[in-house]
């Protein structure tokens, strides 16, 4: 009887442990593309060839063998994209080919660390995070609008003169104050940030936005209301 | 016997260990929290004392500016005011106060800095400060000295232990949502209220108070009503064959350009796939201001050249024929092209229009024409006094691979535009754009072009 009981317990323990092992493996599963170069073969070489073929650099065939022809087309791709033309597909080249080096190739935009030198990618990234925090459930226009408000503040004398200064101003954005903005970015937020940075402003110059369903200071209603997009009211 | 005693004592022992453990854990949490609080408060105090010092310096420097005569002195003083005022503004915005409490003070400090920069540029261009500038400086000086006094009062209260900056943070977090300006941090509120009477400051700088709301120069025609706007919007969007478009909601926008904005949903007849569009048209003339379309973009299939071709075609279909692509920026699965208007071959940089193209099938995901409609009008372009060859001689001798040069209209200051020759040149690996004024040969602007895989940007 006792033996039977302990056998069941042992079985359950294995089940739980096994499940854990499976889960932790599942997290590691989407492996990164390895660094490929002349002489290698495999699935990742096929992926490389397919992309280069799609984009018109590689004449074919997609056979998974890294030969002279693949080498030459990779170098011309690298030259056109500001990468070191070494014919080796490392993380930067994979990223340029549109393969994210993050864990989830679908939802993660390329990590900021791949950008080198002068770029405004850091600003776009910062903006995208606040958009994700403040307007994750809003329409695309609602997301661009939140981004536009932050950028409009840059042109206002009453706010800090840098993007980081505006975003991290104490108490300025609820999602920044409570850490909500610190979650995985979606493509939508990133696209919204890029468009706001390029000049899209659905609010026509708003400096404030708030959700009237939440408790807000009555002071905000003294501002000139411009419009409402989704759940947010925008004002100057 | 002993086993029975053990059985009784065991739960007690466990309880003691548990309580002791919880106590230890709690104490550790408390010390960690305390440490964090102290380090955060120290940051606030540092910002506050930096603010104090910077404002004091601005006050002294402004008084010096009132009596300094030599341009060398002036430029030295204005540079320092500009730096100190900007630093003070940054310090102020790091304090745990909201923009409700500090908005005016913040704006005042910005304008002091910005105005000094404008004077610095004037001095650098060989114009000494005039009586009007002197009067403005005197007003700024008086206002700064009041600000300084009030800040010193606050400091005294802090030093006497009557005010604790850490409390502000807690109040700001808790009360701001409900109480707004009644925040107990009345000290800062009073300082801010003091600047209510400050006159509007108008000069040629980015943070100057605007004379009046500029009207959109590119808009003509009669005002439309909400029903006309609806029909207009449905006519403006690209209709894909076999797709139904429905307007979900339409509303007014009281922005820079008064407009109607509509949310649309398109449903594909074959696949039932839905896309969400947001479109805005101006109330005057019913012009397309902007639209955005959101959908998942599949992997890149078309080239940048292909995408640009799509953008050019789209613009020409919408009636924007005299435009030229100037630069682009790539995002995830899409690319944004910037176009500028042209007039008789002259690129008009102030009149910009942007188009977003999806990189999977070349669909137009967005257009932004607000800036274009704000500024676009037929310009009266002056005849260049300098020839292209004469302008080229003004360029730096360090520049190599200089392009042939072309005529462009570029913005200057907040309201002016100048006709300039644009040259592209290189120094080592860096590419620059240099603009030479066509009437007096002055170097109006130097821009650096940054090419990376996200696109071409100017800095």
XYZ file of C-alpha atoms in Angstrom:
695
model
C 0.000 0.000 0.000
C 2.711 2.361 1.071
C 4.863 1.291 -1.819
C 2.029 1.976 -4.205
C 1.559 5.456 -2.745
C 5.203 6.384 -3.081
C 5.259 5.082 -6.632
C 2.389 7.397 -7.492
C 4.147 10.287 -5.780
C 7.319 9.532 -7.670
C 5.357 9.413 -10.903
C 3.778 12.794 -10.202
C 7.141 14.245 -9.279
C 8.582 13.072 -12.584
C 5.629 14.484 -14.436
C 6.097 17.895 -12.850
C 9.840 17.846 -13.368
C 9.437 16.627 -16.931
C 6.934 19.352 -17.646
C 9.330 21.919 -16.309
C 12.154 20.590 -18.462
C 9.902 20.666 -21.513
C 8.830 24.239 -20.759
C 12.312 25.480 -20.185
C 13.366 23.837 -23.443
C 10.466 25.416 -25.255
C 11.736 28.805 -24.175
C 15.102 28.168 -25.678
C 13.726 26.525 -28.822
C 13.789 29.328 -31.436
C 17.491 29.172 -32.001
C 19.387 32.055 -33.527
C 20.775 31.888 -37.004
C 24.378 30.911 -36.665
C 27.146 32.813 -38.343
C 27.556 31.312 -41.820
C 30.370 31.670 -44.321
C 31.898 30.099 -47.424
C 31.972 26.313 -47.309
C 29.114 25.767 -44.864
C 25.814 24.175 -45.717
C 22.484 23.773 -43.985
C 19.070 25.268 -43.408
C 20.358 28.655 -42.389
C 22.353 28.886 -45.612
C 19.115 28.155 -47.483
C 17.379 30.897 -45.542
C 20.171 33.300 -46.439
C 20.035 32.306 -50.108
C 16.250 32.598 -50.222
C 16.294 36.136 -48.834
C 19.121 37.242 -51.104
C 17.231 35.666 -54.004
C 13.986 37.433 -53.047
C 15.744 40.753 -52.856
C 17.481 40.254 -56.186
C 21.059 39.788 -55.030
C 21.405 36.067 -55.598
C 20.682 34.386 -58.961
C 19.997 30.954 -57.427
C 19.708 28.058 -56.877
C 18.621 27.839 -53.232
C 20.508 24.641 -52.453
C 21.746 25.286 -48.933
C 25.411 25.241 -49.921
C 27.451 28.384 -49.386
C 29.481 28.645 -52.572
C 31.150 31.341 -54.642
C 27.926 32.715 -56.022
C 26.352 33.060 -52.552
C 29.567 34.677 -51.323
C 29.558 37.309 -54.063
C 25.890 38.172 -53.645
C 26.265 38.434 -49.869
C 29.150 40.879 -50.287
C 27.137 43.078 -52.622
C 24.233 42.997 -50.161
C 26.539 44.009 -47.319
C 28.039 46.809 -49.394
C 24.576 48.194 -50.157
C 23.551 48.108 -46.531
C 26.492 49.754 -44.865
C 27.888 46.517 -43.435
C 31.466 45.289 -43.544
C 31.689 43.407 -46.861
C 33.358 40.311 -45.526
C 31.050 37.684 -47.010
C 30.275 36.375 -43.538
C 26.679 36.458 -42.323
C 27.009 37.390 -38.647
C 24.356 38.838 -36.311
C 24.439 42.297 -37.926
C 23.988 40.869 -41.418
C 21.202 38.556 -40.286
C 19.492 41.532 -38.687
C 19.870 43.548 -41.900
C 18.329 40.624 -43.781
C 15.288 40.985 -41.566
C 16.007 38.072 -39.249
C 15.676 39.249 -35.711
C 18.338 37.931 -33.400
C 15.887 38.117 -30.476
C 13.994 35.122 -29.156
C 10.705 35.646 -30.963
C 11.262 36.485 -34.610
C 7.689 37.701 -35.121
C 6.998 40.145 -32.327
C 10.399 41.597 -31.505
C 11.829 44.407 -33.563
C 15.551 44.312 -33.959
C 17.327 45.072 -30.715
C 18.782 48.530 -30.472
C 22.262 47.216 -29.943
C 22.675 46.451 -33.637
C 22.649 50.120 -34.533
C 26.064 51.648 -34.713
C 27.178 55.218 -34.740
C 24.830 58.119 -35.309
C 21.221 57.064 -35.616
C 17.842 58.043 -34.299
C 16.952 54.447 -33.636
C 17.471 54.967 -29.899
C 14.883 57.745 -29.852
C 12.407 55.680 -31.845
C 12.888 52.806 -29.435
C 12.331 54.989 -26.373
C 9.232 56.506 -27.940
C 7.894 53.075 -28.905
C 8.173 51.903 -25.304
C 6.082 54.768 -23.955
C 3.543 54.248 -26.742
C 3.355 50.584 -25.752
C 2.894 51.573 -22.117
C 0.323 54.309 -22.635
C -1.615 53.168 -25.677
C -1.186 49.411 -26.114
C -4.935 48.936 -26.560
C -5.494 51.950 -28.784
C -5.916 52.023 -32.550
C -2.869 52.664 -34.690
C -3.810 56.339 -35.061
C -4.208 56.500 -31.275
C -0.676 55.163 -30.874
C 0.829 57.616 -33.351
C -1.079 60.385 -31.536
C 0.538 59.549 -28.179
C 3.951 59.555 -29.868
C 3.146 62.896 -31.481
C 2.233 64.466 -28.111
C 5.624 63.500 -26.693
C 7.388 64.939 -29.733
C 5.265 68.119 -29.622
C 6.533 68.655 -26.078
C 10.055 68.858 -27.523
C 8.996 72.018 -29.325
C 7.330 73.521 -26.277
C 9.230 75.822 -23.953
C 7.417 74.457 -20.884
C 8.854 70.940 -21.204
C 12.358 69.445 -21.086
C 14.386 69.779 -24.272
C 15.319 66.159 -24.805
C 13.211 63.114 -25.493
C 14.579 61.271 -22.470
C 13.971 64.370 -20.354
C 10.303 64.446 -21.354
C 9.707 60.739 -20.936
C 11.457 60.455 -17.589
C 10.134 63.720 -16.129
C 8.837 62.647 -12.691
C 5.120 61.935 -12.854
C 4.768 62.865 -16.523
C 3.590 59.476 -17.804
C 1.805 56.992 -15.632
C 3.172 53.943 -17.421
C 6.724 55.209 -16.933
C 6.120 55.973 -13.244
C 4.746 52.517 -12.482
C 7.014 50.549 -14.809
C 4.192 49.426 -17.107
C 6.065 50.671 -20.152
C 8.730 48.076 -19.506
C 7.247 45.243 -21.495
C 7.929 43.600 -24.847
C 7.408 45.915 -27.790
C 4.983 45.126 -30.563
C 5.619 45.905 -34.223
C 2.607 48.201 -34.161
C 4.089 50.421 -31.452
C 7.406 50.507 -33.222
C 5.777 51.486 -36.502
C 3.717 54.125 -34.715
C 6.911 55.561 -33.176
C 8.644 55.641 -36.563
C 5.704 57.465 -38.119
C 5.462 59.952 -35.254
C 9.207 60.605 -35.618
C 8.688 61.190 -39.349
C 6.108 63.867 -38.643
C 2.675 62.228 -38.450
C 0.583 64.097 -35.909
C -3.079 63.013 -35.758
C -3.614 65.488 -32.909
C -2.612 68.613 -34.780
C -0.224 69.879 -32.089
C -1.503 68.448 -28.775
C 0.669 68.676 -25.630
C -1.506 66.687 -23.218
C -3.574 63.546 -23.356
C -5.614 61.739 -20.730
C -8.154 59.033 -20.324
C -11.347 60.645 -18.979
C -12.490 57.309 -17.540
C -9.621 57.445 -15.048
C -9.349 59.945 -12.192
C -7.630 63.024 -13.615
C -6.843 66.423 -12.213
C -9.649 68.894 -12.987
C -6.854 71.175 -14.091
C -6.465 69.296 -17.381
C -9.953 70.327 -18.465
C -8.826 73.953 -18.503
C -6.688 73.127 -21.541
C -8.003 73.546 -25.079
C -9.364 70.183 -26.090
C -8.463 69.297 -29.664
C -10.050 65.925 -30.197
C -10.625 62.450 -28.864
C -8.958 59.432 -30.421
C -10.041 56.098 -28.963
C -10.056 56.407 -25.176
C -7.748 59.417 -25.012
C -8.597 63.080 -25.056
C -5.963 65.308 -26.628
C -5.474 68.930 -25.687
C -3.161 71.884 -26.043
C 8.493 10.185 26.922
C 11.087 12.217 25.135
C 9.392 11.626 21.765
C 6.166 13.026 23.162
C 7.940 16.146 24.336
C 9.565 16.525 20.951
C 6.239 16.213 19.270
C 4.973 19.086 21.357
C 8.013 21.240 20.882
C 8.433 20.753 17.162
C 5.555 23.047 16.052
C 6.727 25.671 18.491
C 10.281 25.499 17.148
C 9.028 25.793 13.601
C 6.887 28.788 14.576
C 9.845 30.499 16.222
C 12.044 29.925 13.175
C 9.291 31.186 10.864
C 8.611 34.332 12.878
C 12.342 34.999 13.151
C 12.723 34.486 9.406
C 9.878 36.846 8.593
C 11.288 39.439 10.949
C 14.729 39.185 9.337
C 13.254 39.373 5.862
C 11.137 42.355 6.818
C 14.085 44.148 8.310
C 16.133 43.548 5.191
C 13.314 44.868 3.023
C 13.116 47.915 5.229
C 16.829 48.689 4.988
C 16.839 48.198 1.208
C 13.836 50.497 0.846
C 15.408 53.090 3.114
C 18.615 53.026 1.101
C 16.750 53.481 -2.181
C 14.703 56.303 -0.725
C 17.791 58.103 0.495
C 19.588 57.779 -2.812
C 16.517 59.009 -4.691
C 16.105 61.956 -2.328
C 19.766 62.786 -2.729
C 19.184 63.062 -6.470
C 16.314 65.463 -5.852
C 18.412 67.585 -3.501
C 21.215 67.686 -6.007
C 18.820 68.880 -8.724
C 17.399 71.492 -6.399
C 20.756 72.923 -5.334
C 21.997 72.859 -8.936
C 18.855 74.745 -9.918
C 19.555 77.299 -7.228
C 23.097 77.867 -8.367
C 22.191 78.081 -12.045
C 19.395 80.592 -11.451
C 21.715 82.686 -9.301
C 24.256 82.726 -12.090
C 21.644 83.661 -14.668
C 20.614 86.583 -12.495
C 24.163 87.865 -12.149
C 24.923 87.356 -15.836
C 21.784 89.174 -16.958
C 22.780 92.179 -14.859
C 26.234 92.084 -16.444
C 24.658 91.960 -19.894
C 22.940 95.259 -19.090
C 26.219 97.122 -18.786
C 28.619 95.180 -21.021
C 29.523 97.066 -24.210
C 32.127 95.102 -26.157
C 30.852 92.353 -28.480
C 33.471 89.972 -26.997
C 31.987 90.461 -23.534
C 28.472 90.166 -24.874
C 29.115 86.884 -26.653
C 30.802 85.481 -23.546
C 27.913 86.503 -21.311
C 25.166 85.343 -23.681
C 26.836 81.949 -24.135
C 26.919 81.471 -20.400
C 23.330 82.631 -19.859
C 22.197 80.217 -22.555
C 23.991 77.314 -20.892
C 23.031 78.177 -17.320
C 19.361 78.778 -18.131
C 19.103 75.497 -20.019
C 20.804 73.644 -17.191
C 18.430 75.256 -14.691
C 15.438 74.190 -16.776
C 16.750 70.618 -16.856
C 17.306 70.683 -13.057
C 13.791 71.937 -12.466
C 12.289 69.174 -14.576
C 14.108 66.524 -12.578
C 12.351 67.563 -9.385
C 9.346 65.491 -8.368
C 6.879 68.175 -9.426
C 4.476 68.057 -12.339
C 4.309 70.346 -15.323
C 1.150 71.769 -13.769
C 3.284 73.168 -10.977
C 6.358 74.176 -12.933
C 5.128 74.834 -16.494
C 5.568 78.620 -16.400
C 8.908 78.559 -14.593
C 10.115 75.998 -17.084
C 8.979 78.118 -20.005
C 10.554 81.229 -18.519
C 13.944 79.555 -18.133
C 13.724 78.150 -21.665
C 12.989 81.576 -23.092
C 15.797 83.241 -21.158
C 18.210 80.702 -22.661
C 16.704 80.794 -26.121
C 16.624 84.582 -26.204
C 20.295 84.758 -25.163
C 21.173 82.362 -27.957
C 19.367 84.600 -30.442
C 21.322 87.618 -29.158
C 24.536 85.594 -29.321
C 23.884 84.843 -32.979
C 23.140 88.500 -33.618
C 26.409 89.522 -31.987
C 28.271 86.866 -33.968
C 26.772 88.324 -37.156
C 28.192 91.719 -36.222
C 25.042 93.393 -34.877
C 25.375 94.841 -31.374
C 22.381 94.686 -29.059
C 19.876 97.502 -29.518
C 17.737 99.471 -27.056
C 14.848 97.027 -27.472
C 17.117 94.113 -26.589
C 18.371 96.042 -23.562
C 14.811 96.606 -22.333
C 13.982 92.914 -22.737
C 17.142 91.948 -20.883
C 16.174 94.279 -18.053
C 12.716 92.699 -17.758
C 14.285 89.249 -17.771
C 16.753 90.338 -15.102
C 14.015 91.624 -12.779
C 11.967 88.487 -13.254
C 14.968 86.233 -12.661
C 15.845 88.029 -9.486
C 12.315 87.498 -8.126
C 12.571 83.830 -9.096
C 15.915 83.635 -7.338
C 14.538 85.187 -4.138
C 11.632 82.743 -4.063
C 13.936 79.793 -4.614
C 16.177 81.019 -1.800
C 13.110 81.144 0.481
C 12.326 77.550 -0.395
C 15.918 76.619 0.307
C 15.728 78.260 3.720
C 12.657 76.212 4.560
C 14.478 73.069 3.490
C 17.496 74.008 5.588
C 15.256 74.651 8.604
C 13.714 71.230 8.163
C 10.262 72.595 7.341
C 10.242 71.211 3.846
C 11.310 67.790 2.756
C 11.806 67.154 -0.948
C 11.105 63.450 -0.602
C 7.588 64.295 0.508
C 6.995 66.109 -2.742
C 7.586 62.886 -4.609
C 5.014 61.041 -2.557
C 2.509 63.852 -2.916
C 3.100 64.149 -6.619
C 2.506 60.466 -7.141
C -0.559 60.273 -4.957
C -2.362 63.548 -5.315
C -1.656 64.715 -8.823
C -4.458 62.702 -10.340
C -7.107 64.218 -8.105
C -5.905 67.514 -6.733
C -3.907 69.117 -9.496
C -2.720 72.621 -8.704
C -3.763 72.420 -5.070
C -0.743 70.199 -4.470
C 0.758 70.834 -1.107
C 4.017 71.737 -2.805
C 2.616 75.223 -2.718
C 6.093 76.702 -2.589
C 6.807 75.816 -6.168
C 3.249 76.616 -7.185
C 3.634 80.148 -5.807
C 6.895 80.610 -7.651
C 5.163 79.509 -10.825
C 2.176 81.804 -10.276
C 4.570 84.705 -9.915
C 5.449 84.375 -13.576
C 1.825 84.739 -14.671
C 2.342 88.421 -15.290
C 5.417 87.865 -17.437
C 4.934 89.516 -20.844
C 4.977 87.479 -24.047
C 8.460 87.376 -25.495
C 8.727 87.574 -29.261
C 12.055 87.085 -31.029
C 13.477 84.898 -33.765
C 14.057 81.681 -31.839
C 12.379 78.290 -31.718
C 10.802 78.870 -28.284
C 9.583 82.404 -28.922
C 5.919 83.140 -28.225
C 4.242 83.031 -31.608
C 2.863 86.327 -32.847
C -0.378 84.742 -33.924
C -1.534 81.370 -35.092
C -0.186 80.919 -38.579
C -2.838 80.028 -41.130
C -2.315 77.214 -43.595
C -0.934 78.736 -46.790
C -1.667 75.733 -48.956
C -5.397 75.635 -48.274
C -7.991 77.217 -50.514
C -11.662 76.679 -51.150
C -14.892 76.635 -49.223
C -15.496 75.051 -45.838
C -17.040 71.620 -45.905
C -19.459 70.080 -43.437
C -19.285 66.699 -41.780
C -21.394 64.953 -44.441
C -19.325 66.337 -47.290
C -16.227 65.269 -45.364
C -17.495 61.692 -45.185
C -18.062 61.494 -48.944
C -14.749 63.214 -49.547
C -12.864 60.733 -47.351
C -14.427 57.723 -49.059
C -13.419 59.235 -52.399
C -9.840 59.952 -51.329
C -8.751 56.532 -50.099
C -7.400 53.868 -52.419
C -10.193 51.409 -53.127
C -8.936 47.901 -53.568
C -11.207 45.913 -55.905
C -13.679 43.691 -54.070
C -13.187 45.471 -50.750
C -15.912 47.231 -48.784
C -15.149 50.409 -46.860
C -17.298 51.588 -43.969
C -16.935 54.736 -41.877
C -17.021 53.810 -38.206
C -16.913 57.269 -36.735
C -16.129 60.826 -37.768
C -15.255 63.800 -35.565
C -13.814 67.301 -35.536
C -10.165 68.052 -34.771
C -9.269 71.524 -33.503
C -5.575 71.249 -34.307
C -3.154 73.451 -36.269
C -5.416 72.886 -39.262
C -9.099 72.428 -38.290
C -10.139 69.100 -39.716
C -12.480 66.136 -39.780
C -11.047 62.769 -38.846
C -12.705 59.468 -39.654
C -12.047 55.865 -38.668
C -12.696 53.397 -41.456
C -12.767 49.652 -41.673
C -12.150 47.859 -44.912
C -13.394 44.313 -45.362
C -12.017 42.232 -48.179
C -14.830 40.455 -50.072
C -12.799 37.344 -50.779
C -10.801 36.723 -47.598
C -12.873 38.714 -45.119
C -9.652 40.326 -43.913
C -10.125 43.616 -42.109
C -7.907 46.675 -42.131
C -8.281 49.785 -40.027
C -7.736 53.205 -41.549
C -7.690 56.624 -39.992
C -8.102 59.576 -42.351
C -8.213 63.338 -41.818
C -9.325 66.046 -44.247
C -9.142 69.786 -43.718
C -12.386 71.598 -43.015
C -11.354 74.266 -45.484
C -11.225 72.792 -48.968
C -11.502 69.172 -47.829
C -7.843 68.399 -48.553
C -6.292 65.111 -47.423
C -4.164 65.954 -44.346
C -2.991 62.534 -43.299
C -3.980 58.938 -43.141
C -2.645 55.871 -41.408
C -3.395 52.228 -42.056
C -2.429 49.493 -39.710
C -1.906 45.872 -40.545
C 0.682 43.169 -40.074
C 3.424 43.477 -42.648
C 4.868 40.240 -44.007
C 8.565 39.877 -44.837
C 10.199 42.318 -47.199
C 9.501 41.529 -50.835
C 10.002 44.736 -52.738
C 13.118 46.842 -53.045
C 13.502 50.417 -51.858
C 13.487 51.647 -55.444
C 10.262 49.762 -56.050
C 8.737 51.230 -52.918
C 9.781 54.745 -53.902
C 8.211 54.273 -57.337
C 4.935 53.355 -55.589
C 5.128 56.482 -53.435
C 5.782 58.735 -56.452
C 2.864 57.187 -58.358
C 0.564 57.617 -55.367
C 1.482 61.284 -54.931
C 1.036 62.053 -58.597
C -2.401 60.389 -58.513
C -3.310 62.617 -55.555
C -2.287 65.719 -57.488
C 1.199 66.234 -56.004
C 3.177 66.339 -59.238
C 5.979 68.798 -58.558
C 7.687 66.896 -55.773
C 11.086 65.278 -55.446
C 12.174 62.583 -52.973
C 14.699 63.955 -50.466
C 15.354 61.243 -47.913
C 13.927 58.092 -46.424
C 13.813 56.165 -43.185
C 13.212 52.468 -42.800
C 11.156 50.948 -39.977
C 9.953 47.403 -39.391
C 8.450 46.206 -42.669
C 7.950 49.702 -43.989
C 9.782 52.708 -45.275
C 8.941 56.408 -44.952
C 9.866 58.627 -47.906
C 10.119 62.380 -47.519
C 9.313 64.489 -50.538
C 9.796 68.221 -51.009
C 7.936 70.457 -53.415
C 9.774 71.930 -56.403
C 9.229 75.186 -58.228
C 11.046 75.723 -61.541
C 13.621 73.122 -60.514
C 14.247 74.709 -57.082
C 13.716 72.276 -54.184
C 11.468 73.882 -51.573
C 12.617 72.193 -48.356
C 9.975 73.770 -46.093
C 7.157 72.108 -48.069
C 7.501 68.458 -47.115
C 5.161 65.582 -47.626
C 5.724 62.072 -46.297
C 4.586 58.708 -47.609
C 4.878 55.322 -45.901
C 5.117 52.240 -48.097
C 4.751 48.621 -46.928
C 7.745 46.566 -47.977
C 5.781 43.356 -48.560
C 3.402 44.438 -51.325
C 4.042 48.129 -51.848
C 0.745 49.281 -50.318
C 0.659 52.903 -49.182
C 0.352 52.714 -45.371
C 0.230 56.418 -44.749
C 0.608 59.958 -45.989
C 1.342 63.129 -44.017
C 0.644 66.397 -45.812
C -0.012 68.769 -42.877
C 3.407 70.462 -43.068
C 3.075 70.768 -46.814
C -0.346 72.372 -46.600
C 0.831 74.725 -43.827
C 3.636 76.206 -45.901
C 3.089 75.479 -49.586
C 2.416 78.441 -51.838
C 3.845 79.914 -55.016
C 7.109 81.588 -53.962
C 8.577 84.696 -55.523
C 12.142 83.450 -55.845
C 14.868 86.097 -56.098
C 17.396 85.993 -58.905
C 20.722 84.654 -57.563
C 23.397 87.342 -57.260
C 26.199 84.807 -57.002
C 26.853 82.286 -59.754
C 27.218 78.602 -58.931
C 30.980 78.843 -59.470
C 31.282 81.825 -57.100
C 29.295 79.990 -54.420
C 31.501 76.933 -54.816
C 34.551 78.995 -53.891
C 33.025 79.672 -50.477
C 33.178 75.994 -49.530
C 35.696 74.598 -47.092
C 38.967 73.475 -48.736
C 38.759 70.254 -46.687
C 35.699 69.132 -48.590
C 36.221 66.523 -51.315
C 34.044 64.988 -54.032
C 31.891 68.105 -54.199
C 28.664 67.707 -56.173
C 27.663 70.036 -58.984
C 25.308 72.000 -56.709
C 21.690 72.993 -57.096
C 19.241 75.694 -56.078
C 17.150 75.115 -52.962
C 14.911 77.136 -50.684
C 15.711 76.459 -47.030
C 14.057 77.632 -43.807
C 15.943 80.126 -41.618
C 14.932 80.954 -38.078
C 11.260 80.493 -37.380
C 9.695 82.546 -40.130
C 12.235 83.220 -42.867
C 13.311 81.353 -45.961
C 16.447 81.843 -48.035
C 17.415 80.781 -51.530
C 20.659 78.841 -51.299
C 22.953 76.677 -53.399
C 23.133 73.160 -52.029
C 26.425 71.301 -52.325
C 27.140 67.767 -51.264
C 30.696 66.979 -50.243
C 32.738 64.516 -48.261
C 35.355 64.581 -45.546
C 36.885 61.145 -45.008
C 33.834 58.882 -44.721
C 31.341 61.547 -43.694
C 28.989 63.221 -46.140
C 27.805 66.785 -45.672
C 25.319 69.147 -47.240
C 26.369 72.790 -47.328
C 24.056 75.674 -48.146
C 25.442 78.944 -49.532
C 23.182 81.999 -49.633
C 22.687 83.034 -53.283
C 22.534 86.744 -52.534
C 25.484 87.296 -50.166
C 27.517 84.063 -50.260
C 27.033 83.362 -46.537
C 27.195 79.782 -45.362
C 23.622 79.375 -44.127
C 23.631 75.786 -42.978
C 25.851 72.711 -42.675
C 24.119 69.349 -42.412
C 25.629 65.951 -41.966
C 24.107 63.074 -43.878
C 23.991 59.811 -42.005
C 23.496 56.706 -44.078
C 22.727 53.490 -42.307
C 20.461 50.594 -42.908
C 17.515 52.517 -41.493
C 17.846 55.083 -44.212
C 19.390 58.437 -44.886
C 19.018 61.024 -42.174
C 20.231 64.560 -41.778
C 21.602 65.963 -38.556
